[in-house]
Amino acid sequence: MKHPSSSSRDDESIQFLVNENASTEDVLHAIDQEVNEHKACLIALWKRRNTFVPISRLPPELLCKIFDFTTWNQTEGSLHWIKVTHVCHEWRSIALNSPSLWINLPLQNARWSAEMLSRSKMASLVVDANPPSYRDFPLEAVSSALRHISRIIHLSLSDANAGTMQKLLSDLPKSAPRLETLRSLRAFFAKWIVYTGLKSLDIHDIPPASRPTATQLWNALKRMPHLGAIDLHDALPVAEDCGPPQATIFLSNLQKLTVTSTAPEVQLFFKSISFLPTVIITVVCKTLSGSGPDFIGVLSAISATISPTAKSCGILIRGLEVSTPSAGLDGLRFLAYTASDIEADNGTTTPILDLSLRCETSLGRTVHDKLLIDMFSAISLGGLIDLRLKPEIKFSSRAFAESFGTLPHLQSVYTAGAGAYCFTMALQEVPLHQDLTKSQYPGLVFFPGLRFMSMYDIDFDEDDGDITIDALQDCLIWRYECGVEVWKLNIKQCSRITEDEVNLLREIIADLEWDDLEFGFTDYEDDEDDDDYDDDPEYDDYDSSEADGEYIFGSNSFW
């Protein structure tokens, strides 16, 4: 740093130039030199000052780790984190000398993508091309990045058409020693996908003519022993042209499996592989165009992979949710859990099996019954404790009783909307060809272990509702008389049910939870209820014990 007296000497030098009639350019140059010298002094002072700031005491390794967290926050754009390099000279120096900070290439910005390829040096790269549409696909930047395939660890190419994919992938080498994740290869199946280090494989929407043969797929899976996640969406071999391998392929490291395809293709795939019972499985199984809903084969194949064997304990299903597939398609969807809501601490768990049986055409109740019976006969549900029924299901009460009603350990059922009628009627079904007395019911009625019921979003309108209060009362009383009473009932978000009706239900079930909501009534119905109370002078003196029926209200007992 210059001594203060140096400034006066500089001034004298400048004045000398002026007195010697030096050119204006020389004078300005001398002044600029002095300005730069002062700037350098200021910068040096600021650097010295920053060394005493507490944050400057953090080691470079820790700062680099903090910077790394900011690079993965994409909510503000892929380049927003670079502003941390503008805070101070030390931070910029640390960032520029940390190749791992520059591996997530901003492919939509070709200039910055090229710069990051340089700054990342030999670090493993993340190439994730997800443009808003295929028209915006960053072909130039992706092509440049793929020249570094030997150090790419994650490769995701979505929204690229088949021609673009062909151009990008056809000339790539088969060796990608660092590649762990291959994702979203849409409309194109590369025969070179045999990377032994892959941990995640995601391939979608391959036209039948471009799909791998069974032999190609089986060989690829055998050569990728580290696969932890597989997502194949309309990418399986065409079932008519192939068969399963001679020996099933054991995927020892698999943790998550997602498959979407037609029933024959899914059936072939599950016949060809095996894995540990801890794998989270998602299957969307579709009917062939123009064919009926025949899923028994694929259900049996899935069951074989998750059922107990001499080498595996299999999956013990404790909770099950039944609904219909999304996107307006008909069929059934089953979410299976290894822990029931009764057992889970927080009431929610991750499904171990998400199985959708989709049909393009609308199905009647008879077909829904068949799908239910097929599912029930193929998948082992003997340990089921907790069952949840969504409102759109449309089984007959008989089919429902002869399937779920036979499970000895089923304790809790949640039902919503129109599904309440099917379930309530199923509770009162009895085995056919049985001449039973009430003393014989506990061991022979359907749903023998049921103790907890939850009813949500149900319309109790007498004319066109999901179920009536009278029907629910009859069901609960009948269960009590048979010795298989329900212990607890939850009623939430249900319309056209009054406090008085809830109190009547409490005479049957002491442990009843209600959200105290009375809604769904018309103004006419409200006025009519008020008139009923006003016009009946003997209402307050009414003795419910004299009412018809065997139940004596308030006594909590039946005769």
Short mmCIF file of C-alpha atoms in Angstrom, two decimals, residues 210-549:
data_model
loop_
_atom_site.label_atom_id
_atom_site.label_comp_id
_atom_site.label_asym_id
_atom_site.label_seq_id
_atom_site.Cartn_x
_atom_site.Cartn_y
_atom_site.Cartn_z
CA SER A 210 -39.37 -49.92 -32.24
CA ARG A 211 -39.63 -51.85 -29.00
CA PRO A 212 -36.93 -54.28 -27.92
CA THR A 213 -37.40 -57.97 -28.41
CA ALA A 214 -37.81 -60.06 -25.29
CA THR A 215 -34.25 -61.33 -25.66
CA GLN A 216 -32.88 -57.79 -25.90
CA LEU A 217 -34.75 -56.67 -22.79
CA TRP A 218 -33.88 -59.75 -20.74
CA ASN A 219 -30.20 -59.44 -21.68
CA ALA A 220 -30.21 -55.74 -20.85
CA LEU A 221 -31.69 -56.37 -17.40
CA LYS A 222 -29.17 -59.12 -16.70
CA ARG A 223 -26.31 -56.73 -17.46
CA MET A 224 -27.65 -54.00 -15.16
CA PRO A 225 -27.46 -55.61 -11.71
CA HIS A 226 -27.45 -52.30 -9.83
CA LEU A 227 -30.88 -51.16 -11.02
CA GLY A 228 -32.80 -49.67 -8.11
CA ALA A 229 -35.67 -48.07 -10.06
CA ILE A 230 -37.37 -49.15 -13.30
CA ASP A 231 -40.14 -47.23 -15.08
CA LEU A 232 -41.34 -48.76 -18.35
CA HIS A 233 -44.36 -47.02 -19.89
CA ASP A 234 -45.59 -48.65 -23.11
CA ALA A 235 -42.07 -49.96 -23.72
CA LEU A 236 -42.35 -53.71 -23.08
CA PRO A 237 -41.84 -56.36 -25.78
CA VAL A 238 -44.96 -57.30 -27.72
CA ALA A 239 -46.25 -60.43 -25.99
CA GLU A 240 -47.26 -62.30 -29.16
CA ASP A 241 -43.70 -62.30 -30.48
CA CYS A 242 -41.84 -63.68 -27.48
CA GLY A 243 -41.85 -65.66 -24.28
CA PRO A 244 -40.25 -65.50 -20.84
CA PRO A 245 -36.56 -66.37 -20.36
CA GLN A 246 -35.53 -69.86 -19.36
CA ALA A 247 -34.80 -68.63 -15.83
CA THR A 248 -36.35 -65.63 -14.10
CA ILE A 249 -34.13 -62.57 -13.76
CA PHE A 250 -33.57 -61.66 -10.11
CA LEU A 251 -33.26 -57.89 -9.61
CA SER A 252 -31.50 -57.91 -6.26
CA ASN A 253 -31.14 -54.13 -5.83
CA LEU A 254 -34.56 -53.12 -7.12
CA GLN A 255 -36.47 -50.73 -4.85
CA LYS A 256 -39.14 -49.24 -7.11
CA LEU A 257 -40.87 -50.76 -10.15
CA THR A 258 -43.36 -48.92 -12.37
CA VAL A 259 -44.90 -50.66 -15.39
CA THR A 260 -47.63 -49.47 -17.76
CA SER A 261 -48.71 -51.69 -20.66
CA THR A 262 -51.35 -54.11 -21.93
CA ALA A 263 -52.33 -57.14 -19.87
CA PRO A 264 -50.39 -59.74 -21.95
CA GLU A 265 -47.22 -57.62 -21.93
CA VAL A 266 -47.38 -56.98 -18.19
CA GLN A 267 -48.06 -60.67 -17.58
CA LEU A 268 -44.99 -61.68 -19.61
CA PHE A 269 -42.80 -59.15 -17.80
CA PHE A 270 -43.78 -60.33 -14.31
CA LYS A 271 -43.30 -63.95 -15.33
CA SER A 272 -39.74 -63.10 -16.32
CA ILE A 273 -38.46 -61.26 -13.22
CA SER A 274 -38.26 -61.63 -9.47
CA PHE A 275 -37.28 -59.25 -6.68
CA LEU A 276 -37.34 -58.70 -2.94
CA PRO A 277 -40.70 -58.23 -1.16
CA THR A 278 -39.73 -54.69 -0.15
CA VAL A 279 -40.03 -53.34 -3.71
CA ILE A 280 -42.66 -50.60 -4.20
CA ILE A 281 -44.71 -51.68 -7.24
CA THR A 282 -46.90 -49.54 -9.50
CA VAL A 283 -48.71 -51.32 -12.33
CA VAL A 284 -51.13 -49.85 -14.85
CA CYS A 285 -52.60 -52.73 -16.83
CA LYS A 286 -54.71 -51.96 -19.90
CA THR A 287 -57.03 -54.13 -21.95
CA LEU A 288 -56.16 -54.82 -25.56
CA SER A 289 -58.07 -52.70 -28.05
CA GLY A 290 -61.39 -54.36 -28.83
CA SER A 291 -61.05 -57.06 -26.17
CA GLY A 292 -62.87 -57.56 -22.90
CA PRO A 293 -61.46 -57.03 -19.41
CA ASP A 294 -59.52 -60.24 -18.82
CA PHE A 295 -56.92 -59.66 -16.11
CA ILE A 296 -56.79 -63.03 -14.35
CA GLY A 297 -53.51 -63.99 -16.06
CA VAL A 298 -51.68 -60.80 -15.17
CA LEU A 299 -53.06 -60.87 -11.61
CA SER A 300 -51.72 -64.39 -11.18
CA ALA A 301 -48.30 -63.35 -12.54
CA ILE A 302 -48.10 -60.38 -10.16
CA SER A 303 -49.25 -62.55 -7.28
CA ALA A 304 -46.48 -65.06 -7.98
CA THR A 305 -43.83 -62.36 -7.53
CA ILE A 306 -45.20 -61.02 -4.23
CA SER A 307 -46.49 -64.19 -2.57
CA PRO A 308 -44.45 -66.07 0.07
CA THR A 309 -42.06 -68.73 -1.23
CA ALA A 310 -39.38 -70.97 0.21
CA LYS A 311 -36.85 -68.17 -0.41
CA SER A 312 -39.00 -65.11 0.34
CA CYS A 313 -41.51 -64.09 2.98
CA GLY A 314 -43.58 -62.26 0.36
CA ILE A 315 -45.79 -59.24 1.00
CA LEU A 316 -48.27 -59.24 3.88
CA ILE A 317 -51.02 -56.82 2.87
CA ARG A 318 -52.57 -55.13 5.93
CA GLY A 319 -54.37 -52.20 4.32
CA LEU A 320 -56.20 -51.86 0.99
CA GLU A 321 -57.88 -48.97 -0.82
CA VAL A 322 -60.29 -49.73 -3.67
CA SER A 323 -61.25 -47.10 -6.25
CA THR A 324 -61.47 -46.65 -10.02
CA PRO A 325 -58.62 -45.51 -12.32
CA SER A 326 -58.13 -41.83 -12.99
CA ALA A 327 -58.55 -39.91 -16.25
CA GLY A 328 -62.17 -40.97 -16.72
CA LEU A 329 -61.30 -44.61 -17.44
CA ASP A 330 -63.35 -47.49 -16.10
CA GLY A 331 -61.93 -50.41 -14.19
CA LEU A 332 -60.50 -50.83 -10.70
CA ARG A 333 -57.53 -49.53 -8.78
CA PHE A 334 -56.08 -51.21 -5.69
CA LEU A 335 -53.62 -49.56 -3.31
CA ALA A 336 -52.12 -52.16 -0.98
CA TYR A 337 -50.23 -51.35 2.21
CA THR A 338 -48.08 -53.45 4.49
CA ALA A 339 -49.35 -51.48 7.51
CA SER A 340 -52.99 -50.66 8.16
CA ASP A 341 -54.26 -47.28 9.35
CA ILE A 342 -54.88 -48.93 12.69
CA GLU A 343 -51.19 -49.87 12.96
CA ALA A 344 -49.61 -46.79 11.38
CA ASP A 345 -48.58 -44.03 13.79
CA ASN A 346 -49.59 -41.12 11.54
CA GLY A 347 -52.50 -42.74 9.71
CA THR A 348 -50.79 -42.69 6.32
CA THR A 349 -48.28 -45.07 4.78
CA THR A 350 -46.75 -45.61 1.35
CA PRO A 351 -48.49 -48.29 -0.75
CA ILE A 352 -46.34 -51.32 -1.48
CA LEU A 353 -48.55 -52.10 -4.50
CA ASP A 354 -50.49 -49.67 -6.70
CA LEU A 355 -52.41 -51.77 -9.23
CA SER A 356 -54.75 -50.28 -11.85
CA LEU A 357 -56.87 -52.43 -14.16
CA ARG A 358 -58.00 -50.06 -16.91
CA CYS A 359 -60.71 -50.51 -19.51
CA GLU A 360 -61.49 -48.18 -22.39
CA THR A 361 -65.22 -48.91 -22.33
CA SER A 362 -67.70 -48.42 -19.53
CA LEU A 363 -68.24 -51.51 -17.40
CA GLY A 364 -71.38 -52.68 -15.67
CA ARG A 365 -71.68 -53.97 -12.13
CA THR A 366 -71.35 -57.59 -13.27
CA VAL A 367 -67.93 -56.92 -14.81
CA HIS A 368 -66.82 -54.98 -11.72
CA ASP A 369 -67.83 -57.98 -9.63
CA LYS A 370 -65.73 -60.24 -11.86
CA LEU A 371 -62.69 -57.97 -11.56
CA LEU A 372 -63.09 -57.96 -7.79
CA ILE A 373 -63.40 -61.74 -7.57
CA ASP A 374 -60.42 -62.21 -9.92
CA MET A 375 -58.30 -59.85 -7.84
CA PHE A 376 -59.41 -61.51 -4.63
CA SER A 377 -58.67 -65.02 -5.87
CA ALA A 378 -55.20 -64.09 -7.21
CA ILE A 379 -53.78 -61.78 -4.53
CA SER A 380 -53.42 -63.04 -0.96
CA LEU A 381 -55.42 -60.79 1.39
CA GLY A 382 -55.72 -63.09 4.39
CA GLY A 383 -53.92 -60.61 6.66
CA LEU A 384 -56.01 -57.57 5.67
CA ILE A 385 -57.02 -55.39 8.64
CA ASP A 386 -58.02 -52.06 7.11
CA LEU A 387 -60.18 -51.47 3.98
CA ARG A 388 -61.01 -48.13 2.31
CA LEU A 389 -63.74 -47.85 -0.34
CA LYS A 390 -63.89 -44.79 -2.60
CA PRO A 391 -67.32 -43.48 -3.71
CA GLU A 392 -67.14 -44.51 -7.37
CA ILE A 393 -67.01 -48.27 -6.81
CA LYS A 394 -70.04 -50.24 -8.00
CA PHE A 395 -69.96 -53.80 -6.71
CA SER A 396 -72.99 -55.85 -5.84
CA SER A 397 -73.40 -56.42 -2.12
CA ARG A 398 -73.21 -60.19 -2.69
CA ALA A 399 -69.86 -60.07 -4.51
CA PHE A 400 -68.52 -57.70 -1.90
CA ALA A 401 -69.63 -59.95 0.95
CA GLU A 402 -68.28 -63.13 -0.65
CA SER A 403 -64.86 -61.52 -1.12
CA PHE A 404 -63.91 -59.06 1.61
CA GLY A 405 -66.59 -60.40 3.93
CA THR A 406 -64.73 -63.70 4.28
CA LEU A 407 -61.54 -62.11 5.65
CA PRO A 408 -61.23 -63.10 9.32
CA HIS A 409 -58.94 -60.24 10.40
CA LEU A 410 -60.67 -57.31 8.67
CA GLN A 411 -61.40 -54.86 11.51
CA SER A 412 -61.87 -51.43 9.95
CA VAL A 413 -63.75 -50.22 6.86
CA TYR A 414 -63.84 -46.66 5.51
CA THR A 415 -66.52 -45.91 2.94
CA ALA A 416 -67.48 -42.77 1.03
CA GLY A 417 -70.34 -41.65 -1.18
CA ALA A 418 -72.34 -44.23 -3.11
CA GLY A 419 -70.11 -47.05 -1.91
CA ALA A 420 -71.82 -46.85 1.48
CA TYR A 421 -74.95 -48.61 0.22
CA CYS A 422 -73.04 -51.56 -1.22
CA PHE A 423 -71.06 -51.96 1.98
CA THR A 424 -74.04 -51.60 4.33
CA MET A 425 -76.06 -54.15 2.39
CA ALA A 426 -73.07 -56.51 2.31
CA LEU A 427 -72.88 -56.35 6.11
CA GLN A 428 -76.29 -58.01 6.31
CA GLU A 429 -75.64 -60.75 3.76
CA VAL A 430 -75.48 -64.32 5.05
CA PRO A 431 -73.86 -67.36 3.41
CA LEU A 432 -76.15 -69.06 0.90
CA HIS A 433 -77.69 -72.45 1.60
CA GLN A 434 -77.36 -71.92 5.33
CA ASP A 435 -80.27 -72.29 7.74
CA LEU A 436 -78.77 -70.44 10.68
CA THR A 437 -79.99 -69.42 14.08
CA LYS A 438 -78.73 -66.20 15.63
CA SER A 439 -76.58 -68.15 18.03
CA GLN A 440 -74.69 -69.55 15.02
CA TYR A 441 -74.14 -66.15 13.33
CA PRO A 442 -70.87 -65.00 14.99
CA GLY A 443 -68.87 -67.74 13.34
CA LEU A 444 -70.66 -67.73 9.98
CA VAL A 445 -71.73 -64.17 9.10
CA PHE A 446 -69.70 -62.09 6.69
CA PHE A 447 -67.23 -59.54 8.09
CA PRO A 448 -66.93 -61.41 11.41
CA GLY A 449 -64.06 -59.26 12.70
CA LEU A 450 -65.43 -55.82 11.74
CA ARG A 451 -65.29 -53.42 14.70
CA PHE A 452 -64.63 -49.94 13.25
CA MET A 453 -66.57 -48.05 10.55
CA SER A 454 -65.91 -44.63 9.00
CA MET A 455 -68.44 -42.90 6.74
CA TYR A 456 -67.39 -39.84 4.73
CA ASP A 457 -69.25 -37.56 2.29
CA ILE A 458 -72.40 -39.66 2.31
CA ASP A 459 -75.85 -38.31 1.45
CA PHE A 460 -78.50 -39.68 3.82
CA ASP A 461 -81.45 -38.39 1.77
CA GLU A 462 -84.43 -40.74 1.99
CA ASP A 463 -85.35 -40.42 -1.70
CA ASP A 464 -82.17 -40.27 -3.78
CA GLY A 465 -79.28 -40.35 -1.34
CA ASP A 466 -76.50 -42.88 -0.97
CA ILE A 467 -78.18 -44.61 1.97
CA THR A 468 -80.87 -43.83 4.54
CA ILE A 469 -80.46 -43.46 8.28
CA ASP A 470 -83.04 -46.22 8.76
CA ALA A 471 -81.00 -48.62 6.63
CA LEU A 472 -77.87 -47.82 8.63
CA GLN A 473 -79.73 -48.33 11.91
CA ASP A 474 -81.14 -51.66 10.75
CA CYS A 475 -77.67 -52.81 9.74
CA LEU A 476 -76.08 -51.88 13.08
CA ILE A 477 -78.89 -53.46 15.08
CA TRP A 478 -78.72 -56.65 13.00
CA ARG A 479 -74.96 -56.88 13.59
CA TYR A 480 -75.51 -56.42 17.33
CA GLU A 481 -78.12 -59.14 17.48
CA CYS A 482 -75.77 -61.52 15.65
CA GLY A 483 -73.03 -60.93 18.22
CA VAL A 484 -70.70 -59.13 15.78
CA GLU A 485 -71.51 -55.55 16.73
CA VAL A 486 -69.56 -52.51 15.52
CA TRP A 487 -67.65 -50.84 18.33
CA LYS A 488 -66.90 -47.44 16.82
CA LEU A 489 -68.45 -45.30 14.06
CA ASN A 490 -67.05 -42.08 12.55
CA ILE A 491 -69.36 -39.80 10.53
CA LYS A 492 -67.64 -36.91 8.71
CA GLN A 493 -68.81 -34.43 6.04
CA CYS A 494 -72.10 -36.28 5.57
CA SER A 495 -75.20 -34.43 4.38
CA ARG A 496 -78.85 -34.69 5.47
CA ILE A 497 -78.14 -36.11 8.90
CA THR A 498 -79.36 -34.33 12.03
CA GLU A 499 -78.20 -34.27 15.61
CA ASP A 500 -81.31 -36.20 16.68
CA GLU A 501 -80.53 -38.96 14.18
CA VAL A 502 -76.95 -39.10 15.39
CA ASN A 503 -78.20 -39.43 18.96
CA LEU A 504 -80.35 -42.39 17.89
CA LEU A 505 -77.25 -44.01 16.39
CA ARG A 506 -75.42 -43.38 19.67
CA GLU A 507 -78.03 -45.51 21.40
CA ILE A 508 -76.71 -48.39 19.27
CA ILE A 509 -73.01 -47.48 19.21
CA ALA A 510 -71.76 -45.64 22.26
CA ASP A 511 -68.44 -44.69 20.64
CA LEU A 512 -69.62 -42.48 17.78
CA GLU A 513 -67.70 -39.48 16.45
CA TRP A 514 -69.56 -36.85 14.42
CA ASP A 515 -68.32 -33.49 13.13
CA ASP A 516 -71.60 -31.74 14.19
CA LEU A 517 -72.30 -30.60 10.61
CA GLU A 518 -75.93 -30.41 9.48
CA PHE A 519 -76.18 -29.41 5.82
CA GLY A 520 -77.82 -30.36 2.54
CA PHE A 521 -81.38 -29.66 3.68
CA THR A 522 -83.79 -27.45 1.74
CA ASP A 523 -85.62 -24.57 3.43
CA TYR A 524 -88.84 -26.58 3.08
CA GLU A 525 -87.33 -29.53 4.95
CA ASP A 526 -86.11 -27.26 7.76
CA ASP A 527 -89.59 -25.72 8.14
CA GLU A 528 -91.20 -29.16 8.05
CA ASP A 529 -88.94 -30.38 10.86
CA ASP A 530 -89.87 -27.36 12.98
CA ASP A 531 -93.58 -28.02 12.36
CA ASP A 532 -93.20 -31.65 13.42
CA TYR A 533 -91.89 -30.60 16.80
CA ASP A 534 -94.52 -27.86 17.28
CA ASP A 535 -97.50 -30.02 16.24
CA ASP A 536 -96.73 -32.99 18.49
CA PRO A 537 -97.71 -32.05 22.08
CA GLU A 538 -96.81 -35.51 23.32
CA TYR A 539 -93.31 -35.52 21.84
CA ASP A 540 -91.60 -34.69 25.12
CA ASP A 541 -93.45 -37.49 26.86
CA TYR A 542 -92.72 -40.07 24.20
CA ASP A 543 -91.44 -43.29 25.73
CA SER A 544 -89.10 -44.91 23.23
CA SER A 545 -89.27 -48.17 25.11
CA GLU A 546 -92.83 -48.58 23.82
CA ALA A 547 -91.73 -48.29 20.20
CA ASP A 548 -92.05 -51.26 17.90
CA GLY A 549 -89.02 -53.49 17.64
#
